[in-house]
């Protein structure tokens, strides 16, 4: 039976991927390897903790000993690297941790993968590596061939990690794939992020900060769809290739916040415009044709309303 190591699996999307995989495939073991930073929450994994196909190991991707012990003990054939510092605002305050975790940590995993031999290394990346698009050209979208022009220390560190992973394919012949996905929504996201934070503040009648003019556009996809796409790339994607994953679901921040307030029946007066984030990207949008044409993947629409109600019910109880 194959063993998949999922790094960062106690976080938002990694935990969704683990839940998805254990439901979908009963022919492989899943090992979650996570340093349990502020962003992790073990309750994200409570539904799988007793699954005999699941194991949890606390460890740091930047610590060579932790990674070596992991590979020696579990002999994984697939590595799915979600582990990262992921919050753009934190990267603006302290970039060095982002470089260490996102770049050095990926390098440590790649080295161990080479030493031990694996079937596939899948690097989870982000559409933010392409930088942003202007608001007045809605027809423009990033393809996998678009130049990398990251704006924040977070996205720059992710771009560096992508390139490092792809260089291990070219230089050493390691089997590597990379996916660059748009903004995710769904359960288990840290309360610092836009959707959960807006719900939390709204149900507690606290003001909801919106950066700048609120017109920044993001493309939203549910974590279950992101997980389904990753599963298909790992199984059928071509080695050495990058795949964009998008939801075809663009919405600007202020419209999203207003929708959340409407779902929760809260007044618009809770919105408070605050000075813009430094280097704030205006619009992200990826062209998802490659994954559709090569792997037949098209994201199904999930309503953001369900996610909003999920958090509201969780926190009201
Ligand atoms: N959230 C999004 O909308 C989004 C969109 C596209 C891509 N991504 C990418 O998906 C991945 C996961 O994002 P997320 O939102 O779930 O992040 P998250 O911050 O919720 O989770 C990150 C996880 O990584 C773990 N981690 C951090 N440093 C570690 C280390 N040194 N060793 C081991 N584990 C460590 C944390 O403990 C946490 O459990 C990231 O690589 C991110 O760049 C996120």
Short mmCIF file of C-alpha atoms and ligand atoms in Angstrom, two decimals:
data_model
loop_
_atom_site.label_atom_id
_atom_site.label_comp_id
_atom_site.label_asym_id
_atom_site.label_seq_id
_atom_site.Cartn_x
_atom_site.Cartn_y
_atom_site.Cartn_z
CA UNK A 1 0.00 0.00 0.00
CA UNK A 2 1.33 3.46 -0.92
CA UNK A 3 1.99 6.10 1.72
CA UNK A 4 1.26 9.77 1.04
CA UNK A 5 2.87 12.38 3.28
CA UNK A 6 0.80 15.54 3.51
CA UNK A 7 2.82 18.38 5.04
CA UNK A 8 0.87 21.21 6.66
CA UNK A 9 -2.11 18.88 6.95
CA UNK A 10 -3.35 20.41 10.20
CA UNK A 11 -4.00 23.73 8.44
CA UNK A 12 -6.96 24.90 6.39
CA UNK A 13 -6.53 23.30 2.95
CA UNK A 14 -4.20 20.45 3.94
CA UNK A 15 -6.78 19.12 6.39
CA UNK A 16 -9.50 19.36 3.74
CA UNK A 17 -7.26 17.38 1.38
CA UNK A 18 -6.67 14.68 4.01
CA UNK A 19 -10.39 14.36 4.73
CA UNK A 20 -11.08 14.20 0.99
CA UNK A 21 -8.40 11.57 0.31
CA UNK A 22 -9.39 9.27 3.17
CA UNK A 23 -12.99 9.36 2.00
CA UNK A 24 -12.19 8.87 -1.68
CA UNK A 25 -9.34 6.34 -1.57
CA UNK A 26 -9.16 3.43 0.85
CA UNK A 27 -6.03 1.97 -0.74
CA UNK A 28 -3.35 4.28 0.65
CA UNK A 29 -2.01 5.51 3.97
CA UNK A 30 -1.94 9.22 4.76
CA UNK A 31 0.66 10.66 7.10
CA UNK A 32 0.14 14.26 8.19
CA UNK A 33 3.41 16.01 9.00
CA UNK A 34 2.86 19.40 10.62
CA UNK A 35 4.83 21.70 12.93
CA UNK A 36 1.59 22.92 14.55
CA UNK A 37 2.22 26.64 14.19
CA UNK A 38 -0.42 29.24 15.16
CA UNK A 39 -2.19 28.37 11.87
CA UNK A 40 -2.75 24.71 12.70
CA UNK A 41 -5.72 23.29 14.53
CA UNK A 42 -5.80 19.61 15.44
CA UNK A 43 -9.59 19.71 15.56
CA UNK A 44 -9.44 20.09 11.76
CA UNK A 45 -8.35 16.42 11.78
CA UNK A 46 -10.69 15.11 14.49
CA UNK A 47 -12.86 13.22 11.98
CA UNK A 48 -9.87 11.17 10.74
CA UNK A 49 -7.76 10.73 13.89
CA UNK A 50 -9.07 7.21 14.51
CA UNK A 51 -8.86 6.11 10.89
CA UNK A 52 -6.37 3.19 10.70
CA UNK A 53 -5.07 4.58 7.40
CA UNK A 54 -4.15 7.90 9.04
CA UNK A 55 -1.15 8.93 11.16
CA UNK A 56 -0.09 12.27 12.55
CA UNK A 57 3.53 13.28 13.10
CA UNK A 58 4.54 16.59 14.63
CA UNK A 59 7.55 17.85 12.71
CA UNK A 60 9.10 20.82 10.98
CA UNK A 61 9.86 20.80 7.23
CA UNK A 62 12.86 23.06 7.84
CA UNK A 63 14.41 20.58 10.33
CA UNK A 64 16.53 18.03 8.45
CA UNK A 65 16.36 15.50 11.30
CA UNK A 66 12.57 15.66 11.51
CA UNK A 67 12.28 15.16 7.77
CA UNK A 68 14.85 12.37 7.64
CA UNK A 69 13.10 10.51 10.48
CA UNK A 70 9.80 10.89 8.67
CA UNK A 71 11.11 9.39 5.44
CA UNK A 72 12.97 6.59 7.24
CA UNK A 73 9.94 5.62 9.31
CA UNK A 74 7.22 5.81 6.65
CA UNK A 75 8.99 5.38 3.28
CA UNK A 76 6.44 7.58 1.49
CA UNK A 77 5.94 7.36 -2.25
CA UNK A 78 4.12 10.69 -2.61
CA UNK A 79 4.81 14.03 -0.91
CA UNK A 80 2.15 16.72 -1.04
CA UNK A 81 3.65 19.92 0.30
CA UNK A 82 1.03 22.26 1.79
CA UNK A 83 3.24 23.36 4.71
CA UNK A 84 3.81 27.08 4.50
CA UNK A 85 3.51 30.40 6.19
CA UNK A 86 0.44 31.56 4.34
CA UNK A 87 -0.76 34.93 5.60
CA UNK A 88 0.24 37.85 3.35
CA UNK A 89 -0.12 40.46 6.14
CA UNK A 90 2.22 38.47 8.39
CA UNK A 91 4.75 38.23 5.53
CA UNK A 92 4.78 42.01 5.26
CA UNK A 93 5.57 42.25 9.00
CA UNK A 94 8.21 39.48 9.12
CA UNK A 95 9.38 38.15 5.75
CA UNK A 96 12.28 36.03 7.02
CA UNK A 97 10.07 33.29 8.49
CA UNK A 98 8.36 33.01 5.10
CA UNK A 99 11.68 32.52 3.35
CA UNK A 100 12.73 29.91 5.91
CA UNK A 101 9.52 27.88 5.88
CA UNK A 102 8.38 28.27 2.30
CA UNK A 103 11.73 28.14 0.51
CA UNK A 104 14.19 26.34 2.82
CA UNK A 105 11.49 23.94 4.03
CA UNK A 106 10.58 22.97 0.47
CA UNK A 107 14.30 22.45 -0.25
CA UNK A 108 14.67 20.12 2.74
CA UNK A 109 11.72 18.03 1.56
CA UNK A 110 13.07 17.91 -2.00
CA UNK A 111 16.50 16.74 -0.79
CA UNK A 112 14.96 13.97 1.31
CA UNK A 113 12.75 12.96 -1.63
CA UNK A 114 15.85 12.60 -3.81
CA UNK A 115 17.75 10.61 -1.19
CA UNK A 116 14.91 8.18 -0.51
CA UNK A 117 13.25 7.99 -3.92
CA UNK A 118 9.58 8.81 -4.37
CA UNK A 119 6.93 8.42 -7.06
CA UNK A 120 5.83 12.07 -7.05
CA UNK A 121 6.45 15.36 -5.25
CA UNK A 122 3.49 17.69 -5.53
CA UNK A 123 4.08 21.33 -4.59
CA UNK A 124 1.02 23.32 -3.54
CA UNK A 125 1.42 26.84 -4.84
CA UNK A 126 -0.80 29.84 -5.37
CA UNK A 127 -2.06 32.09 -8.16
CA UNK A 128 -0.41 34.95 -6.25
CA UNK A 129 2.97 34.02 -7.80
CA UNK A 130 1.81 35.69 -11.05
CA UNK A 131 1.26 39.06 -9.37
CA UNK A 132 -1.89 40.98 -10.19
CA UNK A 133 -4.02 42.06 -13.16
CA UNK A 134 -5.62 45.44 -13.84
CA UNK A 135 -9.31 45.81 -12.96
CA UNK A 136 -10.21 47.30 -16.36
CA UNK A 137 -9.27 44.21 -18.41
CA UNK A 138 -11.63 41.46 -17.21
CA UNK A 139 -10.68 39.31 -20.20
CA UNK A 140 -7.06 38.94 -18.99
CA UNK A 141 -6.17 35.78 -17.02
CA UNK A 142 -2.89 34.17 -16.08
CA UNK A 143 -1.84 30.98 -17.85
CA UNK A 144 0.92 28.65 -16.69
CA UNK A 145 3.22 30.47 -19.14
CA UNK A 146 2.63 33.93 -17.65
CA UNK A 147 5.72 35.46 -16.05
CA UNK A 148 6.08 35.22 -12.28
CA UNK A 149 5.78 38.71 -10.79
CA UNK A 150 4.99 38.15 -7.10
CA UNK A 151 4.13 41.26 -5.07
CA UNK A 152 4.48 40.25 -1.42
CA UNK A 153 7.18 38.39 0.50
CA UNK A 154 4.61 35.58 0.83
CA UNK A 155 4.03 35.21 -2.91
CA UNK A 156 7.73 35.71 -3.68
CA UNK A 157 8.62 32.87 -1.29
CA UNK A 158 6.00 30.64 -2.93
CA UNK A 159 7.34 31.48 -6.39
CA UNK A 160 10.86 30.61 -5.23
CA UNK A 161 9.63 27.28 -3.85
CA UNK A 162 7.88 26.45 -7.17
CA UNK A 163 11.03 27.15 -9.13
CA UNK A 164 13.16 25.15 -6.72
CA UNK A 165 10.82 22.17 -7.04
CA UNK A 166 10.81 22.41 -10.85
CA UNK A 167 14.61 22.68 -10.86
CA UNK A 168 14.82 19.32 -9.03
CA UNK A 169 12.82 17.84 -11.87
CA UNK A 170 15.06 19.31 -14.54
CA UNK A 171 18.38 18.77 -12.76
CA UNK A 172 17.88 15.48 -10.93
CA UNK A 173 14.91 13.97 -12.72
CA UNK A 174 12.74 14.06 -9.60
CA UNK A 175 9.06 13.55 -10.44
CA UNK A 176 7.55 16.95 -9.60
CA UNK A 177 4.21 18.64 -10.27
CA UNK A 178 3.09 22.09 -9.14
CA UNK A 179 -0.42 23.50 -8.79
CA UNK A 180 -1.28 27.18 -8.52
CA UNK A 181 -4.74 27.70 -7.09
CA UNK A 182 -6.90 30.72 -6.49
CA UNK A 183 -8.43 31.77 -3.12
CA UNK A 184 -10.00 28.93 -1.16
CA UNK A 185 -13.10 28.93 0.99
CA UNK A 186 -14.60 26.22 3.18
CA UNK A 187 -14.54 25.10 6.82
CA UNK A 188 -11.50 25.11 9.15
CA UNK A 189 -9.87 28.34 7.98
CA UNK A 190 -7.94 30.44 10.47
CA UNK A 191 -9.94 33.33 11.88
CA UNK A 192 -7.40 35.87 10.58
CA UNK A 193 -8.54 35.29 6.98
CA UNK A 194 -11.19 37.32 5.15
CA UNK A 195 -14.29 35.07 5.20
CA UNK A 196 -14.02 33.68 8.77
CA UNK A 197 -12.93 37.06 10.13
CA UNK A 198 -15.89 38.81 8.51
CA UNK A 199 -18.32 36.22 9.90
CA UNK A 200 -16.77 36.38 13.38
CA UNK A 201 -16.88 40.19 13.52
CA UNK A 202 -20.39 40.29 12.09
CA UNK A 203 -21.90 37.88 14.58
CA UNK A 204 -20.17 39.76 17.41
CA UNK A 205 -21.34 43.13 16.00
CA UNK A 206 -17.75 44.30 15.63
CA UNK A 207 -16.56 46.50 12.76
CA UNK A 208 -15.33 44.71 9.66
CA UNK A 209 -12.12 46.16 8.23
CA UNK A 210 -11.99 46.36 4.42
CA UNK A 211 -8.73 47.36 2.81
CA UNK A 212 -8.61 50.41 0.51
CA UNK A 213 -11.65 50.78 -1.76
CA UNK A 214 -12.57 47.09 -1.41
CA UNK A 215 -12.58 46.63 -5.18
CA UNK A 216 -9.76 44.05 -5.21
CA UNK A 217 -10.96 40.97 -7.08
CA UNK A 218 -10.27 37.36 -6.11
CA UNK A 219 -11.37 34.09 -7.72
CA UNK A 220 -12.88 31.75 -5.10
CA UNK A 221 -12.88 27.94 -5.08
CA UNK A 222 -14.07 25.49 -2.42
CA UNK A 223 -11.39 23.40 -0.66
CA UNK A 224 -13.15 20.18 -1.77
CA UNK A 225 -12.71 21.20 -5.42
CA UNK A 226 -9.09 22.21 -4.84
CA UNK A 227 -8.53 18.78 -3.22
CA UNK A 228 -10.17 16.98 -6.15
CA UNK A 229 -7.92 18.84 -8.59
CA UNK A 230 -4.76 17.99 -6.62
CA UNK A 231 -5.77 14.31 -6.50
CA UNK A 232 -6.10 14.28 -10.30
CA UNK A 233 -2.79 16.06 -10.85
CA UNK A 234 -0.97 13.61 -8.59
CA UNK A 235 -2.47 10.62 -10.38
CA UNK A 236 -2.50 11.81 -14.01
CA UNK A 237 -0.62 15.09 -14.29
CA UNK A 238 2.58 15.16 -16.33
CA UNK A 239 5.84 15.30 -14.43
CA UNK A 240 7.60 18.67 -14.57
CA UNK A 241 4.35 20.51 -15.30
CA UNK A 242 2.51 23.36 -13.61
CA UNK A 243 -1.31 23.34 -13.45
CA UNK A 244 -3.47 26.36 -12.63
CA UNK A 245 -6.59 25.63 -10.59
CA UNK A 246 -9.38 28.21 -10.61
CA UNK A 247 -13.02 28.45 -9.65
CA UNK A 248 -14.28 30.71 -12.48
CA UNK A 249 -15.84 32.59 -9.59
CA UNK A 250 -14.48 36.13 -9.41
CA UNK A 251 -15.82 38.54 -6.84
CA UNK A 252 -14.48 41.74 -5.32
CA UNK A 253 -13.84 42.01 -1.59
CA UNK A 254 -16.50 44.58 -0.81
CA UNK A 255 -19.20 42.59 -2.65
CA UNK A 256 -18.15 39.47 -0.75
CA UNK A 257 -18.29 41.24 2.61
CA UNK A 258 -21.72 42.70 1.76
CA UNK A 259 -22.96 39.22 0.78
CA UNK A 260 -21.75 37.79 4.09
CA UNK A 261 -23.53 40.56 6.00
CA UNK A 262 -26.70 39.89 4.03
CA UNK A 263 -26.56 36.12 4.75
CA UNK A 264 -26.17 36.94 8.45
CA UNK A 265 -28.77 39.70 8.35
CA UNK A 266 -26.31 42.27 9.69
CA UNK A 267 -26.09 46.00 8.76
CA UNK A 268 -23.66 47.38 6.18
CA UNK A 269 -22.71 50.00 8.78
CA UNK A 270 -20.36 47.39 10.30
CA UNK A 271 -18.03 47.89 7.30
CA UNK A 272 -15.02 50.07 8.07
CA UNK A 273 -12.69 51.05 5.23
CA UNK A 274 -9.06 50.95 6.45
CA UNK A 275 -5.80 52.05 4.75
CA UNK A 276 -4.82 49.69 1.98
CA UNK A 277 -2.39 46.80 2.48
CA UNK A 278 1.12 47.60 1.18
CA UNK A 279 1.52 46.36 -2.39
CA UNK A 280 -2.09 45.11 -2.41
CA UNK A 281 -2.78 43.11 -5.57
CA UNK A 282 -5.81 44.39 -7.53
CA UNK A 283 -7.06 41.28 -9.28
CA UNK A 284 -6.11 37.61 -9.47
CA UNK A 285 -7.53 35.36 -12.13
CA UNK A 286 -6.13 32.17 -13.58
CA UNK A 287 -6.97 30.48 -16.84
CA UNK A 288 -7.81 26.89 -15.87
CA UNK A 289 -7.90 25.50 -19.46
CA UNK A 290 -4.80 23.34 -19.14
CA UNK A 291 -6.11 21.19 -16.28
CA UNK A 292 -9.50 20.99 -18.05
CA UNK A 293 -8.03 19.96 -21.40
CA UNK A 294 -5.40 17.56 -20.05
CA UNK A 295 -7.13 16.05 -17.01
CA UNK A 296 -10.81 16.84 -17.58
CA UNK A 297 -11.00 18.82 -14.33
CA UNK A 298 -13.53 21.62 -14.03
CA UNK A 299 -14.35 23.11 -10.64
CA UNK A 300 -17.93 22.66 -9.54
CA UNK A 301 -19.57 25.66 -7.92
CA UNK A 302 -20.17 25.55 -4.16
CA UNK A 303 -22.02 28.38 -2.50
CA UNK A 304 -20.03 30.67 -0.21
CA UNK A 305 -23.28 31.04 1.75
CA UNK A 306 -22.91 27.49 3.14
CA UNK A 307 -19.43 28.28 4.42
CA UNK A 308 -20.66 31.50 6.02
CA UNK A 309 -23.52 29.66 7.76
CA UNK A 310 -21.11 26.89 8.83
CA UNK A 311 -18.91 29.41 10.72
CA UNK A 312 -21.90 31.31 12.09
CA UNK A 313 -23.40 28.12 13.52
CA UNK A 314 -20.05 26.97 14.87
CA UNK A 315 -19.42 30.18 16.75
CA UNK A 316 -22.97 30.91 17.86
CA UNK A 317 -23.26 27.52 19.61
N1 LIG B 1 -5.60 29.71 1.58
C1 LIG B 1 -5.67 29.89 0.28
O1 LIG B 1 -6.65 30.48 -0.21
C2 LIG B 1 -4.60 29.33 -0.64
C3 LIG B 1 -4.77 29.47 -2.02
C4 LIG B 1 -3.81 28.91 -2.87
C5 LIG B 1 -2.72 28.24 -2.34
N2 LIG B 1 -2.58 28.14 -0.98
C6 LIG B 1 -1.42 27.36 -0.49
O2 LIG B 1 -1.94 26.21 0.15
C7 LIG B 1 -1.11 25.82 1.24
C8 LIG B 1 -1.92 25.70 2.50
O3 LIG B 1 -2.56 26.94 2.75
P1 LIG B 1 -3.54 27.11 4.01
O4 LIG B 1 -4.38 28.29 3.75
O5 LIG B 1 -4.15 25.80 4.32
O6 LIG B 1 -2.46 27.49 5.14
P2 LIG B 1 -2.58 27.41 6.71
O7 LIG B 1 -1.77 28.58 7.20
O8 LIG B 1 -3.99 27.27 7.16
O9 LIG B 1 -1.82 26.05 7.09
C9 LIG B 1 -0.45 25.89 6.99
C10 LIG B 1 -0.06 24.66 7.78
O10 LIG B 1 1.35 24.47 7.61
C11 LIG B 1 1.91 24.16 8.88
N3 LIG B 1 3.31 24.58 8.90
C12 LIG B 1 3.79 25.85 8.88
N4 LIG B 1 5.12 25.84 8.93
C13 LIG B 1 5.49 24.54 8.98
C14 LIG B 1 6.75 23.87 9.05
N5 LIG B 1 7.91 24.55 9.10
N6 LIG B 1 6.77 22.51 9.06
C15 LIG B 1 5.61 21.81 9.03
N7 LIG B 1 4.40 22.38 8.99
C16 LIG B 1 4.34 23.73 8.96
C17 LIG B 1 1.07 24.94 9.88
O11 LIG B 1 1.19 24.41 11.20
C18 LIG B 1 -0.33 24.79 9.29
O12 LIG B 1 -0.96 23.63 9.77
C19 LIG B 1 -0.02 26.88 1.33
O13 LIG B 1 1.14 26.38 0.72
C20 LIG B 1 -0.57 28.07 0.56
O14 LIG B 1 0.46 28.79 -0.02
C21 LIG B 1 -3.49 28.67 -0.12
#
